[in-house]
mmCIF file of C-alpha atoms in Angstrom:
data_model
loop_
_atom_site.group_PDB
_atom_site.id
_atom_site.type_symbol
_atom_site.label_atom_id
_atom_site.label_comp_id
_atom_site.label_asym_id
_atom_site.label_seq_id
_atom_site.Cartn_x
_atom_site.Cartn_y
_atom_site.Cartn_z
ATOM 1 C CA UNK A 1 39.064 5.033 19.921
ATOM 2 C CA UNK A 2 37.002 7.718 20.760
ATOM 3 C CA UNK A 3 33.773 7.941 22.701
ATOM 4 C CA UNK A 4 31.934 11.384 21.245
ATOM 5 C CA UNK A 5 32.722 15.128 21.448
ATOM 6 C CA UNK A 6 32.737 17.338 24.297
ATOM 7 C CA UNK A 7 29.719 19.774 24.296
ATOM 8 C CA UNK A 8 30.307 23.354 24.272
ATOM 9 C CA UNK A 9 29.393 23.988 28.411
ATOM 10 C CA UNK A 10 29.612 27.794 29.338
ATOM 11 C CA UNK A 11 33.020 28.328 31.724
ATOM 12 C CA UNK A 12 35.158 30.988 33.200
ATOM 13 C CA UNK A 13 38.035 31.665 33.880
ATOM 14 C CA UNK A 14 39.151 31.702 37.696
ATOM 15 C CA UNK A 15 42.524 33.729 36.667
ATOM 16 C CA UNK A 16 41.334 35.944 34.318
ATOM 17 C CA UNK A 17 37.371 35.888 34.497
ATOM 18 C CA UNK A 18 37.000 36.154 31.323
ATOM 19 C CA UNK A 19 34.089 33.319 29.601
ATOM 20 C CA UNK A 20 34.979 30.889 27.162
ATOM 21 C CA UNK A 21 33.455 27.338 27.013
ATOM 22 C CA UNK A 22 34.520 23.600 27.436
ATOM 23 C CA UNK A 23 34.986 23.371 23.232
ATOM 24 C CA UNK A 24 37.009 26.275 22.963
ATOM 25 C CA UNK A 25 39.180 25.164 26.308
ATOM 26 C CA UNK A 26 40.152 21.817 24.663
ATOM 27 C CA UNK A 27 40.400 22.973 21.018
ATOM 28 C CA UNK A 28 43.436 21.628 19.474
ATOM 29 C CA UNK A 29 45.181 20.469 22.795
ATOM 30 C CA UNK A 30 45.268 16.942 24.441
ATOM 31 C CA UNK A 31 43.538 17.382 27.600
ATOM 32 C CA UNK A 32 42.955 16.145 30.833
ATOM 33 C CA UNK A 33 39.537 17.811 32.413
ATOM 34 C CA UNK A 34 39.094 17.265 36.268
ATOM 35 C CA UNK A 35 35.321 18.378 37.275
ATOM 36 C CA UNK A 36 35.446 18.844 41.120
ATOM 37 C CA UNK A 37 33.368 20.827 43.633
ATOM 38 C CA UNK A 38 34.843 22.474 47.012
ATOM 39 C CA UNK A 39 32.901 20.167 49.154
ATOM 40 C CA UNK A 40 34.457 16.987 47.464
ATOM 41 C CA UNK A 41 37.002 15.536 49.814
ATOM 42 C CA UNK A 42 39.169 13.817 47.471
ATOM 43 C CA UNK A 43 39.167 16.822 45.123
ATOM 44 C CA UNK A 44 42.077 18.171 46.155
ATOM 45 C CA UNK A 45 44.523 15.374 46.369
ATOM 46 C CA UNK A 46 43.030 14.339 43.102
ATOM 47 C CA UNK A 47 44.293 18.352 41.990
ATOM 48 C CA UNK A 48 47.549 17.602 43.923
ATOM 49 C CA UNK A 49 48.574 14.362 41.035
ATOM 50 C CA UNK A 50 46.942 16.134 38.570
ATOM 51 C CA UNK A 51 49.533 19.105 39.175
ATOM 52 C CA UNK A 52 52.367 16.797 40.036
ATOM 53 C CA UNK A 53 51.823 14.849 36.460
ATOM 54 C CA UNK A 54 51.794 18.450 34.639
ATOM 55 C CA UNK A 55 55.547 19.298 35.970
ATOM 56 C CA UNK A 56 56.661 15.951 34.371
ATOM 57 C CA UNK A 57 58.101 16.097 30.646
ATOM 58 C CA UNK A 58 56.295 12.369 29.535
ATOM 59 C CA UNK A 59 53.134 15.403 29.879
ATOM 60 C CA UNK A 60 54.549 18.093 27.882
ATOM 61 C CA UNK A 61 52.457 17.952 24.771
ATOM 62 C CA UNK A 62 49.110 17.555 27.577
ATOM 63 C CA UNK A 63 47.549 20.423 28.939
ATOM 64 C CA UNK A 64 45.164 19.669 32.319
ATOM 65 C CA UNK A 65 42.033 21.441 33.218
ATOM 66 C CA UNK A 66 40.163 22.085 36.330
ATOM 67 C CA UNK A 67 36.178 22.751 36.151
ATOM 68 C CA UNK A 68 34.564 23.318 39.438
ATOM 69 C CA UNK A 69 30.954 23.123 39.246
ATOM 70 C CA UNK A 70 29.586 24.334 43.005
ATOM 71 C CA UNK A 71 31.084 27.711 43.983
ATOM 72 C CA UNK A 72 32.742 30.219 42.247
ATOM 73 C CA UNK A 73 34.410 32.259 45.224
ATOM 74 C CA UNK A 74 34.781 28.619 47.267
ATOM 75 C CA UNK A 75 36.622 27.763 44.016
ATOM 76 C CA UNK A 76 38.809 30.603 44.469
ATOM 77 C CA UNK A 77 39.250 30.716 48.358
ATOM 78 C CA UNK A 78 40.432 26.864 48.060
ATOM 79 C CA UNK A 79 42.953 27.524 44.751
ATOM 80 C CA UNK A 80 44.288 30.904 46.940
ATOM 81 C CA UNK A 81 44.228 29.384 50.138
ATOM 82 C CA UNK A 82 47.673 29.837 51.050
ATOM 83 C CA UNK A 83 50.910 32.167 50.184
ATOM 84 C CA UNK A 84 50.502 31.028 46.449
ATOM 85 C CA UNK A 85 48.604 29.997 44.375
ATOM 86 C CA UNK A 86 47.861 26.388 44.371
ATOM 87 C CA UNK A 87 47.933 23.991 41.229
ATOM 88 C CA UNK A 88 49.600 26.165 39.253
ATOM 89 C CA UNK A 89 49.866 24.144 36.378
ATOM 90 C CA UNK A 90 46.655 23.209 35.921
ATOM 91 C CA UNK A 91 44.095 26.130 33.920
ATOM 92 C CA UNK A 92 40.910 26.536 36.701
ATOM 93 C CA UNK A 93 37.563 27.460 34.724
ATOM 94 C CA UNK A 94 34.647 27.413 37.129
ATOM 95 C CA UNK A 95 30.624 26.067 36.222
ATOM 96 C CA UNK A 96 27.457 27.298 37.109
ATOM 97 C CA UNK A 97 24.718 24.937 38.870
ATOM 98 C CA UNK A 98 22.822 24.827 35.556
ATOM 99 C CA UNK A 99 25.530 23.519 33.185
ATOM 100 C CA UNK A 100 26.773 21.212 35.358
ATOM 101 C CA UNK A 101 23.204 19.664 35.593
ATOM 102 C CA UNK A 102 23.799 19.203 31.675
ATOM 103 C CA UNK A 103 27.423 18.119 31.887
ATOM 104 C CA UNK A 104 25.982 15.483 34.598
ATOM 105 C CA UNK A 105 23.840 14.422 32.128
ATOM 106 C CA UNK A 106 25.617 13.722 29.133
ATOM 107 C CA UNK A 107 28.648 12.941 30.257
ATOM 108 C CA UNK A 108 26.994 10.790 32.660
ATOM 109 C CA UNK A 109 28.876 11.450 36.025
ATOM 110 C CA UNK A 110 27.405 11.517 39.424
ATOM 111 C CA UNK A 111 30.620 11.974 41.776
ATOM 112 C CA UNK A 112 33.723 13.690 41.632
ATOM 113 C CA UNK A 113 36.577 14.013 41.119
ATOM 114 C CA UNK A 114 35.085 12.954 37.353
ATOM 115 C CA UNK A 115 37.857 13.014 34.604
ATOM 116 C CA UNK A 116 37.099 13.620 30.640
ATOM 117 C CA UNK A 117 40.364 13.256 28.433
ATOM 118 C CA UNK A 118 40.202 14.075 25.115
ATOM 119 C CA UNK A 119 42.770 14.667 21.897
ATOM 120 C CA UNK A 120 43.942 17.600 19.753
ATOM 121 C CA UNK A 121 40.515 17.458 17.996
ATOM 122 C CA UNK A 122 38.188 17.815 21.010
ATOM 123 C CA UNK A 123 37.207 13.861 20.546
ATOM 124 C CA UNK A 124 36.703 12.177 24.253
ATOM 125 C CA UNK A 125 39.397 9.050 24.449
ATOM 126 C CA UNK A 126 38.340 8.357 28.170
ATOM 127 C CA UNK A 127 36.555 9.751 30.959
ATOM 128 C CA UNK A 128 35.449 8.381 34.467
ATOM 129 C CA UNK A 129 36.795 8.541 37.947
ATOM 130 C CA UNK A 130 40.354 7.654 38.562
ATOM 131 C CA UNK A 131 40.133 4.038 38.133
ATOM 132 C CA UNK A 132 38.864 3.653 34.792
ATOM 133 C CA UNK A 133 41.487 6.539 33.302
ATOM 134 C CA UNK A 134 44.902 4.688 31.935
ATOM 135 C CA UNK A 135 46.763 8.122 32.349
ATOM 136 C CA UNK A 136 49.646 6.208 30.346
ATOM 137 C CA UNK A 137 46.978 6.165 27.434
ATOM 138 C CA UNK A 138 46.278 10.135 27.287
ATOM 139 C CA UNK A 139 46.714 11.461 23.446
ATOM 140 C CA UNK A 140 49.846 13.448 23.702
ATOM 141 C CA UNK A 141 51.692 11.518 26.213
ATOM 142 C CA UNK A 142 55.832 11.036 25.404
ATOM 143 C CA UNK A 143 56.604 7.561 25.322
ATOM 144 C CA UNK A 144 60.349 6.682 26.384
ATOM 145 C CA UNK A 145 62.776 4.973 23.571
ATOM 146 C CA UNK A 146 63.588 1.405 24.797
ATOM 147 C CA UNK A 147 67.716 1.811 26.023
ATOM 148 C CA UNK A 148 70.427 0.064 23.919
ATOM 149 C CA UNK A 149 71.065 -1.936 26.811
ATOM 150 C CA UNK A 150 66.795 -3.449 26.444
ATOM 151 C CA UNK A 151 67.484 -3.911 22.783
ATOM 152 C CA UNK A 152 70.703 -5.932 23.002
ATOM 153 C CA UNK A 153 69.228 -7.860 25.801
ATOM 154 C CA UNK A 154 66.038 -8.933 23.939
ATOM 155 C CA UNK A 155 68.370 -9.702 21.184
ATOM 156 C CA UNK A 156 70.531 -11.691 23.256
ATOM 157 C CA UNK A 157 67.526 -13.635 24.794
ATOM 158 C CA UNK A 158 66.274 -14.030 20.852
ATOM 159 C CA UNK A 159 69.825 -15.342 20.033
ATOM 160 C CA UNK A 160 70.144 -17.762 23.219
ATOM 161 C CA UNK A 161 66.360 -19.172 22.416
ATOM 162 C CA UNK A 162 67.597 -20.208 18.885
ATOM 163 C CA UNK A 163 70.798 -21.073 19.503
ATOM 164 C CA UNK A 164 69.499 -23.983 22.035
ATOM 165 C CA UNK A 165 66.922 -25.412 18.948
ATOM 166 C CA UNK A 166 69.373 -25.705 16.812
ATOM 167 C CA UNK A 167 71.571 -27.428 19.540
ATOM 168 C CA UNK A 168 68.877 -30.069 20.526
ATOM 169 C CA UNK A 169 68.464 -30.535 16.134
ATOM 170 C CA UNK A 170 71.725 -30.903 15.750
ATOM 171 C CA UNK A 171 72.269 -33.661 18.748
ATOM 172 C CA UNK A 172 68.483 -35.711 17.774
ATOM 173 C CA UNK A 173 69.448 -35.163 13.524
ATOM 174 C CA UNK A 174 73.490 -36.729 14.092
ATOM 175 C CA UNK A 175 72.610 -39.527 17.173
ATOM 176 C CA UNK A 176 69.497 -40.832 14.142
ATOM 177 C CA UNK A 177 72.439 -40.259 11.545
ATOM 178 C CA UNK A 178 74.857 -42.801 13.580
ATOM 179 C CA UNK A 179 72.531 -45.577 14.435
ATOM 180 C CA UNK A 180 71.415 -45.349 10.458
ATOM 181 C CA UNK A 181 75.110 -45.671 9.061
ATOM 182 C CA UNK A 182 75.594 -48.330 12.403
ATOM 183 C CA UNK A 183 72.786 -50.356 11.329
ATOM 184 C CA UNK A 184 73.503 -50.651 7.502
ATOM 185 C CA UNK A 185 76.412 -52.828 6.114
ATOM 186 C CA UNK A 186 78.651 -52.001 2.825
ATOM 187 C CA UNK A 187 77.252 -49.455 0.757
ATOM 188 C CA UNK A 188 73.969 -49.707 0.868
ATOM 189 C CA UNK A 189 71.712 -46.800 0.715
ATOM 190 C CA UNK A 190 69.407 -46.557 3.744
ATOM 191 C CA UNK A 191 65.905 -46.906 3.319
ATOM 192 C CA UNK A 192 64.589 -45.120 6.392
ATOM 193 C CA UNK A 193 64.880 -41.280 5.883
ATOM 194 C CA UNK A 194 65.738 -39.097 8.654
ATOM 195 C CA UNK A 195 63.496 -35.946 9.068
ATOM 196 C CA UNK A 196 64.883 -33.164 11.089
ATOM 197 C CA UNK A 197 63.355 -32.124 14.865
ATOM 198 C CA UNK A 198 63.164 -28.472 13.903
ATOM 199 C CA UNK A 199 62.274 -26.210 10.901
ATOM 200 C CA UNK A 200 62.688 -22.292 10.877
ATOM 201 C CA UNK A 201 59.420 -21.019 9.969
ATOM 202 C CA UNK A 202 59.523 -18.618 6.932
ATOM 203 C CA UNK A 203 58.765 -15.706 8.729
ATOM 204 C CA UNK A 204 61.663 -16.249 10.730
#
């Protein structure tokens, strides 16, 4: 499902300086886009997960995206703060006043941080603040094969579910099979027909 396209906001680059713009950023990558400010509190832990979740493999095929939209040099003073650089794995583009006005408006966001994600064709999946993004639902994601060991289990439940109808048929269908025969003398066909308990379905 996908909620609308990202418009093409003016960026640059924090690393390189060079411009680009939001459309370019995204195009033909699965992306995560964190907008964020350097007065925002819970900016940088938010930067923290997002980094953490771009070392892990399950994110390989996801690329994730900073976008501060307050200060350029604040941006850079907070991302250089200490002996390294911080949030290395994330690509930092920075936002002037103006566009972020715009972004603000269409993308409808008054707090940060605000997350957009969005597939290989620049088409927004989700966006919102960190509750209403199922990270487990980002295009691109690497979902884990179920182990043999799941597969025989479920099997094994399957098998042990069946296995006890056709038990409790079997014991109901032979006790109504006995009282028949008990109740009829010589060899006279019963006239009461015995229907059985349980019926596989045909889709079985």
């Amino acid at each position: 499902m996908t909620i609308g396209s990202l418009p093409p906001f003016p960026l640059v680059c924090l690393k390189s300086a060079d411009f680009s713009d939001t459309q370019e950023v995204v195009k033909g990558k699965n992306t995560i886009i964190d907008f964020w400010t350097t007065k925002c509190t819970r900016c940088p832990d938010a930067l923290d997960k997002l980094d953490d979740m771009a070392q892990d493999p399950k994110y390989g095929n996801v690329q994730f995206v900073s976008i501060c939209c307050d200060k350029l040099d604040g941006a850079r003073d907070i991302i250089d703060r200490e002996s390294e650089e911080r949030w290395q794995n994330v690509n930092h583009y920075f936002m002037e006043q103006k566009h972020k006005e715009q972004a603000k408006k269409l993308l409808g966001f008054r707090q940060v941080p605000f997350y957009v994600v969005l597939d290989e064709h620049g088409d927004i999946t989700q966006m919102g603040n960190h509750r209403a993004i199922d990270f487990d639902e980002v295009p691109g994601v690497v979902r884990p094969e179920p182990s043999v060991s799941s597969m025989e289990e479920e099997k094994e439940n399957i098998f042990e579910q069946v296995l006890g109808f056709d038990e409790v048929d079997f014991d109901l269908d032979f006790a109504n099979r006995c009282k028949l025969e008990s109740n009829n003398s010589g060899f006279q066909t019963p006239t009461v027909q015995v229907e059985r308990v349980f019926e596989i379905d045909d889709d079985f």
